[in-house]
Amino acid sequence: MKIMVVGGGGREHAIVKKIKENKSVTEIFALPGNGGIAQDATCVDIGAKDIDGIVNFALENKIDYAIVAPDDPLVLGAVDALEEKGIPCFGPRANAAIIEGSKVFSKNLMKKYNIPTAEYEVFTDMDSALKYLETAPIPTVIKADGLALGKGVIIAQTRDEAMDAVRSMMQDKVFGKSGDQIVIEEFLTGPEVSVLAFTDGKSIVPMVSSMDHKRAGDNDTGLNTGGMGTIAPNPYYTDPVAWVCMEQIFIPTVQAMNKEGRTFKGCLYFGLMLTEKGPKVIEYNCRFGDPETQVVLPLLESDLLTVMQAVTEERLGDIEVKFSSGAACCVIMASGGYPTSYKKGFEVTIPADIADSVYVAGTSLKDGVQVTSGGRVLGVTATADTLEEAIKAAYAKTEKCSFEGAFYRHDIGARALAARKEN
Ligand code: AMP
Ligand code: GLY
């Protein structure tokens, strides 16, 4: 089988490596891929947002199965366009990807179907939003409606900060059209859990839970990033919590999307906060998380392609999806200066004996050598029987990788270990 994976980050590298394990796979193409993915797949210089380019490539190369990983092509309708040409795909159609593509849509969906989430108001007009903020409880959370590269959420600690955020989104248009509508919502507190789930619109199968580490610095200091590391499973996500999430959030979400005529097929990502009043949805994503995928897929014991095809063919309920009972840790090595400005083009060293567990997020090839080409460069991963061992092994491997200016957090998993001791 010829497989096409759309995307070019660490998440896509983890997907490619896992897909490669299936014996019927003869060739994998990554569009556009990156310098690390090039070790495992044929990278093709077609951008993930170039829907026509993606469809034409798939037709010309007789692709048997396509996996669309990033949010942009999903929201732009890559799956619809591929399916129209008869190419089976993993990923939701555009009318379901809106669950991530529009925060207003997802908040209204949750309200309509009684799915627990933060209280909120929607604004299409700046003056009304500013007026509302004069008396709104503080801290408060301001969210741009559309996709904003993960930067469209501002936690405002003061009224002035909240008003500045509204002005920057609605007047200065820092996120373009994504800020035409905004959501202002209740500030929640509690541990965060990421749960990715396979769903074909009939069944939903949650994967092992995980924990992201979004801030750039140790002890959750510094700026927000795309994610500096992950661990799985998340110790806060106990069996009783998982049961409540299944009953109150996962199944109701799948059913709500069906009722709206927007059946979701693919990987549905639940960003959850475990509040004192129970688990609440912070955000939905219409795709595998990055870097959550880099700890979840290494723990998947079932064959990924088989599971994905079952989703496409709506027979997920007929197969078994097994995860290891062990743990995983992924440490992100980033370019000095990330998430603000950083230099590119530094040679990256990954020793051959650990290359299998290094998911490359941002490199390109220069004369056959990998050089840095993004903010997040490597996701160094280890699995083990216990979380302690996985963390130790991930850091031991991280120390063996290098490039000029590299930095990483030293406390990935520390909070999870402390939480486990409390429980
Ligand atoms: P993202 O949408 O992934 O850019 O990140 C949003 C982050 O903001 C989440 O991971 C939470 O930590 C935080 N957040 C979002 N909504 C709320 C909320 N209602 N209350 C508290 N924190 C929030
Ligand atoms: N790690 C969060 C995300 O993929 O959006």
Short mmCIF file of C-alpha atoms and ligand atoms in Angstrom, two decimals:
data_model
loop_
_atom_site.label_atom_id
_atom_site.label_comp_id
_atom_site.label_asym_id
_atom_site.label_seq_id
_atom_site.Cartn_x
_atom_site.Cartn_y
_atom_site.Cartn_z
CA MET A 1 0.00 0.00 0.00
CA LYS A 2 1.10 3.53 -0.76
CA ILE A 3 0.41 5.92 2.10
CA MET A 4 0.43 9.71 2.10
CA VAL A 5 0.86 11.66 5.34
CA VAL A 6 0.06 15.37 5.17
CA GLY A 7 2.11 17.52 7.57
CA GLY A 8 5.71 18.03 8.58
CA GLY A 9 6.28 18.08 12.34
CA GLY A 10 7.12 15.75 15.20
CA ARG A 11 3.57 14.44 15.29
CA GLU A 12 3.77 13.44 11.64
CA HIS A 13 7.14 11.77 12.24
CA ALA A 14 5.58 9.67 15.02
CA ILE A 15 2.68 8.73 12.71
CA VAL A 16 5.05 7.80 9.86
CA LYS A 17 7.21 5.62 12.11
CA LYS A 18 4.17 3.78 13.44
CA ILE A 19 2.58 3.32 10.00
CA LYS A 20 5.87 1.84 8.75
CA GLU A 21 5.40 -1.10 11.14
CA ASN A 22 2.56 -2.42 8.94
CA LYS A 23 3.93 -5.03 6.53
CA SER A 24 1.53 -4.14 3.72
CA VAL A 25 2.94 -0.61 3.52
CA THR A 26 5.31 -0.35 0.56
CA GLU A 27 5.87 3.40 0.41
CA ILE A 28 5.11 6.45 2.56
CA PHE A 29 5.06 9.99 1.20
CA ALA A 30 5.12 12.98 3.56
CA LEU A 31 3.82 16.36 2.32
CA PRO A 32 5.97 18.32 3.04
CA GLY A 33 7.68 16.21 5.75
CA ASN A 34 11.00 17.43 7.16
CA GLY A 35 14.68 16.50 7.38
CA GLY A 36 14.02 13.78 9.96
CA ILE A 37 10.89 12.35 8.33
CA ALA A 38 13.03 12.01 5.18
CA GLN A 39 14.84 9.11 6.92
CA ASP A 40 11.53 7.19 7.08
CA ALA A 41 9.46 8.43 4.14
CA THR A 42 9.74 10.19 0.78
CA CYS A 43 9.27 13.89 1.44
CA VAL A 44 7.51 15.90 -1.25
CA ASP A 45 7.68 19.67 -1.40
CA ILE A 46 3.94 20.33 -1.27
CA GLY A 47 2.67 22.46 1.63
CA ALA A 48 0.02 21.13 4.01
CA LYS A 49 -2.36 23.94 3.02
CA ASP A 50 -2.03 23.34 -0.73
CA ILE A 51 -5.22 21.29 -1.10
CA ASP A 52 -5.09 21.12 -4.91
CA GLY A 53 -1.43 20.11 -4.78
CA ILE A 54 -2.19 17.37 -2.24
CA VAL A 55 -5.08 15.94 -4.26
CA ASN A 56 -3.14 16.02 -7.54
CA PHE A 57 -0.15 14.31 -5.93
CA ALA A 58 -2.38 11.59 -4.48
CA LEU A 59 -4.00 10.92 -7.86
CA GLU A 60 -0.76 10.98 -9.85
CA ASN A 61 0.93 8.62 -7.41
CA LYS A 62 -2.03 6.29 -6.92
CA ILE A 63 -2.11 6.76 -3.15
CA ASP A 64 -4.13 4.01 -1.43
CA TYR A 65 -4.68 5.79 1.88
CA ALA A 66 -4.17 9.35 3.11
CA ILE A 67 -3.65 10.62 6.64
CA VAL A 68 -4.25 14.34 7.11
CA ALA A 69 -2.66 15.36 10.42
CA PRO A 70 -2.62 19.18 10.87
CA ASP A 71 -5.60 21.43 11.64
CA ASP A 72 -5.26 23.78 8.66
CA PRO A 73 -5.78 21.27 5.83
CA LEU A 74 -8.58 19.57 7.79
CA VAL A 75 -10.42 22.85 8.31
CA LEU A 76 -9.76 23.76 4.65
CA GLY A 77 -11.43 20.53 3.49
CA ALA A 78 -8.49 18.31 2.46
CA VAL A 79 -10.40 15.16 3.43
CA ASP A 80 -13.50 16.22 1.49
CA ALA A 81 -11.37 16.93 -1.59
CA LEU A 82 -9.49 13.61 -1.38
CA GLU A 83 -12.64 11.58 -0.75
CA GLU A 84 -14.32 13.21 -3.74
CA LYS A 85 -11.59 11.67 -5.87
CA GLY A 86 -12.11 8.27 -4.24
CA ILE A 87 -9.06 8.32 -1.95
CA PRO A 88 -9.79 6.87 1.51
CA CYS A 89 -8.62 9.17 4.30
CA PHE A 90 -8.06 9.41 8.02
CA GLY A 91 -9.34 12.71 9.37
CA PRO A 92 -12.62 14.61 9.70
CA ARG A 93 -14.33 16.43 6.87
CA ALA A 94 -14.41 20.23 7.03
CA ASN A 95 -17.94 20.31 8.45
CA ALA A 96 -16.69 18.32 11.47
CA ALA A 97 -13.21 19.91 11.71
CA ILE A 98 -15.06 23.11 12.63
CA ILE A 99 -15.10 21.72 16.18
CA GLU A 100 -11.53 23.08 16.32
CA GLY A 101 -11.83 25.66 13.55
CA SER A 102 -14.40 27.76 15.39
CA LYS A 103 -14.43 28.27 19.15
CA VAL A 104 -17.87 29.86 18.86
CA PHE A 105 -19.14 26.70 17.17
CA SER A 106 -17.63 24.41 19.82
CA LYS A 107 -18.84 26.49 22.76
CA ASN A 108 -22.38 26.66 21.33
CA LEU A 109 -22.30 22.90 20.69
CA MET A 110 -21.35 22.20 24.30
CA LYS A 111 -24.04 24.53 25.62
CA LYS A 112 -26.74 23.02 23.38
CA TYR A 113 -25.86 19.43 24.37
CA ASN A 114 -25.04 20.05 28.03
CA ILE A 115 -21.37 19.11 27.77
CA PRO A 116 -19.45 20.59 30.74
CA THR A 117 -17.29 23.58 29.82
CA ALA A 118 -16.47 27.07 31.11
CA GLU A 119 -19.31 29.64 31.13
CA TYR A 120 -18.92 32.06 28.22
CA GLU A 121 -20.24 34.91 26.09
CA VAL A 122 -19.70 35.42 22.35
CA PHE A 123 -18.99 38.87 20.89
CA THR A 124 -18.94 40.06 17.29
CA ASP A 125 -18.65 43.70 18.24
CA MET A 126 -15.75 45.23 20.17
CA ASP A 127 -17.71 47.84 22.13
CA SER A 128 -20.06 45.23 23.58
CA ALA A 129 -17.08 43.06 24.55
CA LEU A 130 -15.36 46.00 26.29
CA LYS A 131 -18.56 46.92 28.10
CA TYR A 132 -19.01 43.33 29.29
CA LEU A 133 -15.45 43.34 30.64
CA GLU A 134 -16.18 46.35 32.87
CA THR A 135 -17.98 44.02 35.27
CA ALA A 136 -16.83 40.51 34.25
CA PRO A 137 -15.10 38.35 36.88
CA ILE A 138 -11.28 38.58 36.71
CA PRO A 139 -9.11 36.64 35.79
CA THR A 140 -10.89 35.98 32.52
CA VAL A 141 -10.06 34.19 29.31
CA ILE A 142 -10.26 35.77 25.83
CA LYS A 143 -10.31 33.45 22.81
CA ALA A 144 -10.21 34.32 19.12
CA ASP A 145 -12.84 32.32 17.25
CA GLY A 146 -10.68 30.84 14.49
CA LEU A 147 -7.33 29.06 14.19
CA ALA A 148 -4.47 31.21 15.49
CA LEU A 149 -1.43 28.91 15.57
CA GLY A 150 -2.26 28.01 19.17
CA LYS A 151 -1.82 31.66 20.22
CA GLY A 152 -5.42 32.79 20.17
CA VAL A 153 -6.06 32.24 23.89
CA ILE A 154 -5.21 34.99 26.40
CA ILE A 155 -5.57 34.51 30.13
CA ALA A 156 -6.05 38.05 31.43
CA GLN A 157 -5.15 38.64 35.07
CA THR A 158 -6.45 42.21 35.10
CA ARG A 159 -9.31 44.13 33.50
CA ASP A 160 -6.85 46.25 31.48
CA GLU A 161 -5.11 43.18 30.15
CA ALA A 162 -8.46 41.69 29.12
CA MET A 163 -9.46 44.89 27.32
CA ASP A 164 -6.08 45.08 25.56
CA ALA A 165 -6.54 41.48 24.39
CA VAL A 166 -9.98 42.30 22.96
CA ARG A 167 -8.64 45.38 21.17
CA SER A 168 -5.70 43.47 19.72
CA MET A 169 -7.99 40.75 18.35
CA MET A 170 -10.97 42.84 17.20
CA GLN A 171 -9.40 46.21 16.30
CA ASP A 172 -5.76 45.48 15.42
CA LYS A 173 -6.69 42.07 13.94
CA VAL A 174 -3.52 40.39 15.20
CA PHE A 175 -5.04 37.02 14.24
CA GLY A 176 -6.70 38.34 11.08
CA LYS A 177 -10.25 37.12 10.48
CA SER A 178 -9.90 34.65 13.37
CA GLY A 179 -10.60 37.64 15.64
CA ASP A 180 -13.83 38.75 13.94
CA GLN A 181 -15.69 36.93 16.68
CA ILE A 182 -14.36 36.26 20.15
CA VAL A 183 -15.33 34.19 23.16
CA ILE A 184 -14.88 35.57 26.67
CA GLU A 185 -15.02 32.77 29.19
CA GLU A 186 -14.82 31.87 32.83
CA PHE A 187 -11.31 31.19 34.16
CA LEU A 188 -11.12 27.62 35.43
CA THR A 189 -8.51 25.99 37.61
CA GLY A 190 -7.37 22.42 38.05
CA PRO A 191 -5.01 19.88 36.51
CA GLU A 192 -5.10 19.62 32.72
CA VAL A 193 -5.37 16.35 30.84
CA SER A 194 -5.18 15.67 27.11
CA VAL A 195 -7.17 12.72 25.78
CA LEU A 196 -6.94 11.76 22.12
CA ALA A 197 -9.64 9.41 20.91
CA PHE A 198 -10.32 7.43 17.76
CA THR A 199 -13.89 7.80 16.60
CA ASP A 200 -15.82 6.74 13.52
CA GLY A 201 -19.01 8.51 14.58
CA LYS A 202 -20.44 5.29 16.00
CA SER A 203 -17.87 4.26 18.62
CA ILE A 204 -15.27 6.26 20.48
CA VAL A 205 -12.04 4.69 21.73
CA PRO A 206 -9.94 6.95 23.97
CA MET A 207 -6.19 6.49 23.76
CA VAL A 208 -3.88 6.58 26.76
CA SER A 209 -4.14 10.01 28.47
CA SER A 210 -1.28 12.50 28.45
CA MET A 211 0.00 15.74 29.95
CA ASP A 212 1.46 18.61 27.93
CA HIS A 213 3.96 21.17 29.29
CA LYS A 214 3.18 24.39 27.45
CA ARG A 215 5.43 26.98 29.09
CA ALA A 216 8.96 27.48 27.80
CA GLY A 217 10.70 27.37 31.19
CA ASP A 218 11.08 24.96 34.09
CA ASN A 219 8.34 25.02 36.74
CA ASP A 220 5.86 26.38 34.19
CA THR A 221 7.55 29.75 33.82
CA GLY A 222 8.10 31.81 30.68
CA LEU A 223 6.03 32.15 27.54
CA ASN A 224 3.48 29.71 26.17
CA THR A 225 4.82 27.44 23.42
CA GLY A 226 3.45 24.76 21.12
CA GLY A 227 4.46 22.29 23.86
CA MET A 228 7.85 21.57 25.45
CA GLY A 229 7.26 17.96 26.41
CA THR A 230 4.66 15.38 27.31
CA ILE A 231 4.19 12.31 29.47
CA ALA A 232 1.67 9.48 29.32
CA PRO A 233 -0.36 8.28 31.06
CA ASN A 234 -1.53 11.35 32.99
CA PRO A 235 -1.77 10.39 36.71
CA TYR A 236 -4.68 12.79 37.30
CA TYR A 237 -6.74 10.81 34.81
CA THR A 238 -7.82 8.03 37.14
CA ASP A 239 -10.38 5.36 36.21
CA PRO A 240 -13.27 7.20 37.92
CA VAL A 241 -12.36 10.42 36.08
CA ALA A 242 -12.12 8.49 32.80
CA TRP A 243 -15.60 7.07 33.40
CA VAL A 244 -17.11 10.51 34.02
CA CYS A 245 -15.39 11.89 30.89
CA MET A 246 -16.74 9.02 28.78
CA GLU A 247 -20.31 9.51 30.03
CA GLN A 248 -20.46 13.30 30.21
CA ILE A 249 -18.07 14.41 27.50
CA PHE A 250 -16.80 11.85 24.96
CA ILE A 251 -20.01 10.01 24.01
CA PRO A 252 -22.17 13.18 24.18
CA THR A 253 -19.72 14.98 21.85
CA VAL A 254 -19.84 12.22 19.23
CA GLN A 255 -23.64 12.12 19.46
CA ALA A 256 -23.91 15.92 19.31
CA MET A 257 -21.84 16.03 16.12
CA ASN A 258 -24.04 13.32 14.57
CA LYS A 259 -27.19 15.21 15.52
CA GLU A 260 -25.80 18.35 13.90
CA GLY A 261 -25.19 16.40 10.67
CA ARG A 262 -21.44 16.76 11.19
CA THR A 263 -20.32 13.21 11.95
CA PHE A 264 -16.73 13.31 13.19
CA LYS A 265 -14.39 10.59 11.92
CA GLY A 266 -10.73 10.64 12.85
CA CYS A 267 -8.86 11.60 16.00
CA LEU A 268 -10.80 13.85 18.34
CA TYR A 269 -8.66 15.62 20.93
CA PHE A 270 -10.19 16.61 24.25
CA GLY A 271 -8.30 19.26 26.22
CA LEU A 272 -9.77 18.83 29.69
CA MET A 273 -9.49 20.61 33.00
CA LEU A 274 -10.31 18.63 36.12
CA THR A 275 -12.08 21.29 38.17
CA GLU A 276 -13.58 20.96 41.63
CA LYS A 277 -16.95 20.64 39.89
CA GLY A 278 -15.75 17.82 37.66
CA PRO A 279 -14.01 17.53 34.29
CA LYS A 280 -14.70 20.33 31.82
CA VAL A 281 -13.72 20.80 28.20
CA ILE A 282 -11.14 23.54 27.67
CA GLU A 283 -10.78 22.89 23.96
CA TYR A 284 -11.44 20.39 21.21
CA ASN A 285 -8.94 19.72 18.47
CA CYS A 286 -9.90 17.89 15.30
CA ARG A 287 -6.61 15.99 15.11
CA PHE A 288 -3.77 14.29 16.93
CA GLY A 289 -2.07 16.65 19.40
CA ASP A 290 1.54 17.70 19.05
CA PRO A 291 3.56 16.67 21.11
CA GLU A 292 0.97 14.35 22.76
CA THR A 293 1.14 11.98 19.79
CA GLN A 294 4.84 11.48 20.42
CA VAL A 295 4.04 9.75 23.76
CA VAL A 296 0.69 8.18 22.89
CA LEU A 297 1.61 6.33 19.69
CA PRO A 298 4.73 4.65 21.12
CA LEU A 299 2.40 3.06 23.70
CA LEU A 300 -0.07 1.82 21.05
CA GLU A 301 0.34 -1.95 20.72
CA SER A 302 -2.26 -2.38 17.97
CA ASP A 303 -1.35 -1.66 14.37
CA LEU A 304 -2.05 2.04 13.70
CA LEU A 305 -2.95 1.69 10.02
CA THR A 306 -5.44 -1.08 10.83
CA VAL A 307 -7.11 1.13 13.45
CA MET A 308 -7.21 4.11 11.09
CA GLN A 309 -8.76 2.07 8.30
CA ALA A 310 -11.39 0.77 10.74
CA VAL A 311 -12.25 4.41 11.53
CA THR A 312 -12.54 5.27 7.83
CA GLU A 313 -14.73 2.23 7.17
CA GLU A 314 -16.84 2.84 10.29
CA ARG A 315 -16.07 -0.47 11.92
CA LEU A 316 -14.05 0.78 14.90
CA GLY A 317 -16.45 -1.05 17.23
CA ASP A 318 -15.41 -4.38 15.70
CA ILE A 319 -11.71 -4.17 16.45
CA GLU A 320 -9.57 -4.13 19.54
CA VAL A 321 -7.32 -1.14 20.21
CA LYS A 322 -4.62 -2.03 22.72
CA PHE A 323 -2.21 0.18 24.61
CA SER A 324 0.77 -0.91 26.69
CA SER A 325 0.42 -0.55 30.45
CA GLY A 326 3.79 1.24 30.53
CA ALA A 327 4.63 4.95 30.37
CA ALA A 328 6.27 7.37 27.95
CA CYS A 329 8.04 10.72 28.14
CA CYS A 330 8.93 13.11 25.31
CA VAL A 331 11.36 15.99 25.87
CA ILE A 332 11.31 18.75 23.24
CA MET A 333 14.68 20.24 22.27
CA ALA A 334 14.06 23.75 20.97
CA SER A 335 16.10 26.46 19.25
CA GLY A 336 17.58 29.09 21.57
CA GLY A 337 15.14 32.04 21.74
CA TYR A 338 11.99 29.98 20.95
CA PRO A 339 9.06 30.81 21.17
CA THR A 340 10.11 34.32 20.08
CA SER A 341 12.95 34.82 17.61
CA TYR A 342 15.58 32.15 17.01
CA LYS A 343 18.25 31.33 14.43
CA LYS A 344 18.04 28.42 12.00
CA GLY A 345 20.54 26.36 10.05
CA PHE A 346 22.54 24.70 12.84
CA GLU A 347 23.68 21.12 12.27
CA VAL A 348 21.72 18.59 14.35
CA THR A 349 23.38 15.52 15.87
CA ILE A 350 21.21 12.49 16.65
CA PRO A 351 23.23 9.33 17.50
CA ALA A 352 22.16 6.40 15.27
CA ASP A 353 21.43 4.10 18.22
CA ILE A 354 18.63 6.37 19.51
CA ALA A 355 17.33 7.74 16.19
CA ASP A 356 14.31 5.41 16.30
CA SER A 357 12.88 7.24 19.31
CA VAL A 358 13.65 10.79 18.19
CA TYR A 359 10.73 12.47 16.44
CA VAL A 360 11.98 15.32 14.34
CA ALA A 361 9.85 18.45 14.46
CA GLY A 362 11.89 21.11 12.70
CA THR A 363 14.89 20.28 10.51
CA SER A 364 15.68 20.45 6.84
CA LEU A 365 18.38 18.73 4.83
CA LYS A 366 21.40 20.71 3.68
CA ASP A 367 23.87 18.67 1.61
CA GLY A 368 22.44 15.53 3.21
CA VAL A 369 22.88 16.81 6.77
CA GLN A 370 19.98 17.77 9.07
CA VAL A 371 20.01 21.41 10.12
CA THR A 372 17.55 23.22 12.38
CA SER A 373 14.65 24.87 10.56
CA GLY A 374 12.08 25.57 13.28
CA GLY A 375 11.53 26.54 16.90
CA ARG A 376 10.83 23.06 18.15
CA VAL A 377 13.48 20.82 16.64
CA LEU A 378 13.43 17.36 18.24
CA GLY A 379 11.09 15.33 20.44
CA VAL A 380 13.24 12.82 22.27
CA THR A 381 11.07 9.99 23.54
CA ALA A 382 11.41 6.95 25.75
CA THR A 383 8.99 4.28 26.89
CA ALA A 384 9.42 2.12 29.97
CA ASP A 385 7.44 0.11 32.49
CA THR A 386 7.17 3.07 34.85
CA LEU A 387 6.97 6.84 34.42
CA GLU A 388 10.16 7.38 36.48
CA GLU A 389 12.12 5.12 34.16
CA ALA A 390 10.62 6.68 31.02
CA ILE A 391 11.56 10.19 32.20
CA LYS A 392 15.09 9.13 33.11
CA ALA A 393 15.59 7.38 29.79
CA ALA A 394 14.17 10.30 27.78
CA TYR A 395 16.61 12.71 29.47
CA ALA A 396 19.55 10.34 28.99
CA LYS A 397 18.79 10.29 25.26
CA THR A 398 18.21 14.06 25.14
CA GLU A 399 21.72 14.64 26.50
CA LYS A 400 23.13 12.69 23.56
CA CYS A 401 21.45 14.91 20.94
CA SER A 402 22.80 18.36 20.17
CA PHE A 403 22.72 21.49 18.06
CA GLU A 404 23.95 25.03 18.69
CA GLY A 405 21.72 26.99 21.06
CA ALA A 406 19.55 23.98 21.97
CA PHE A 407 17.49 24.19 25.14
CA TYR A 408 14.94 21.99 26.82
CA ARG A 409 12.97 21.88 30.04
CA HIS A 410 14.45 19.82 32.84
CA ASP A 411 11.20 19.05 34.62
CA ILE A 412 9.04 17.22 32.07
CA GLY A 413 7.01 14.75 34.11
CA ALA A 414 8.02 16.15 37.50
CA ARG A 415 4.49 17.37 38.25
CA ALA A 416 3.05 14.01 37.19
CA LEU A 417 5.42 12.15 39.50
CA ALA A 418 4.55 14.46 42.41
CA ALA A 419 0.82 14.01 41.70
CA ARG A 420 1.15 10.26 41.70
CA LYS A 421 2.75 10.37 45.13
CA GLU A 422 -0.15 12.50 46.44
CA ASN A 423 -2.75 10.02 45.17
P1 AMP B 1 -4.37 26.57 23.59
O1 AMP B 1 -5.84 26.71 23.28
O2 AMP B 1 -3.88 25.17 23.40
O3 AMP B 1 -3.52 27.63 23.03
O4 AMP B 1 -4.14 26.77 25.14
C1 AMP B 1 -5.00 27.25 25.93
C2 AMP B 1 -4.47 27.06 27.29
O5 AMP B 1 -5.03 28.12 28.01
C3 AMP B 1 -4.99 25.77 27.91
O6 AMP B 1 -4.09 24.72 27.82
C4 AMP B 1 -5.23 26.21 29.34
O7 AMP B 1 -4.05 26.09 30.09
C5 AMP B 1 -5.55 27.67 29.22
N1 AMP B 1 -7.00 27.91 29.23
C6 AMP B 1 -7.84 27.92 28.19
N2 AMP B 1 -9.10 28.16 28.58
C7 AMP B 1 -9.07 28.32 29.92
C8 AMP B 1 -10.05 28.59 30.93
N3 AMP B 1 -11.34 28.76 30.65
N4 AMP B 1 -9.63 28.67 32.19
C9 AMP B 1 -8.33 28.52 32.51
N5 AMP B 1 -7.36 28.27 31.62
C10 AMP B 1 -7.71 28.16 30.34
N1 GLY B 2 -0.48 20.06 22.29
C1 GLY B 2 -1.64 20.79 21.99
C2 GLY B 2 -2.09 20.76 20.60
O1 GLY B 2 -1.71 19.92 19.81
O2 GLY B 2 -2.88 21.62 20.23
#
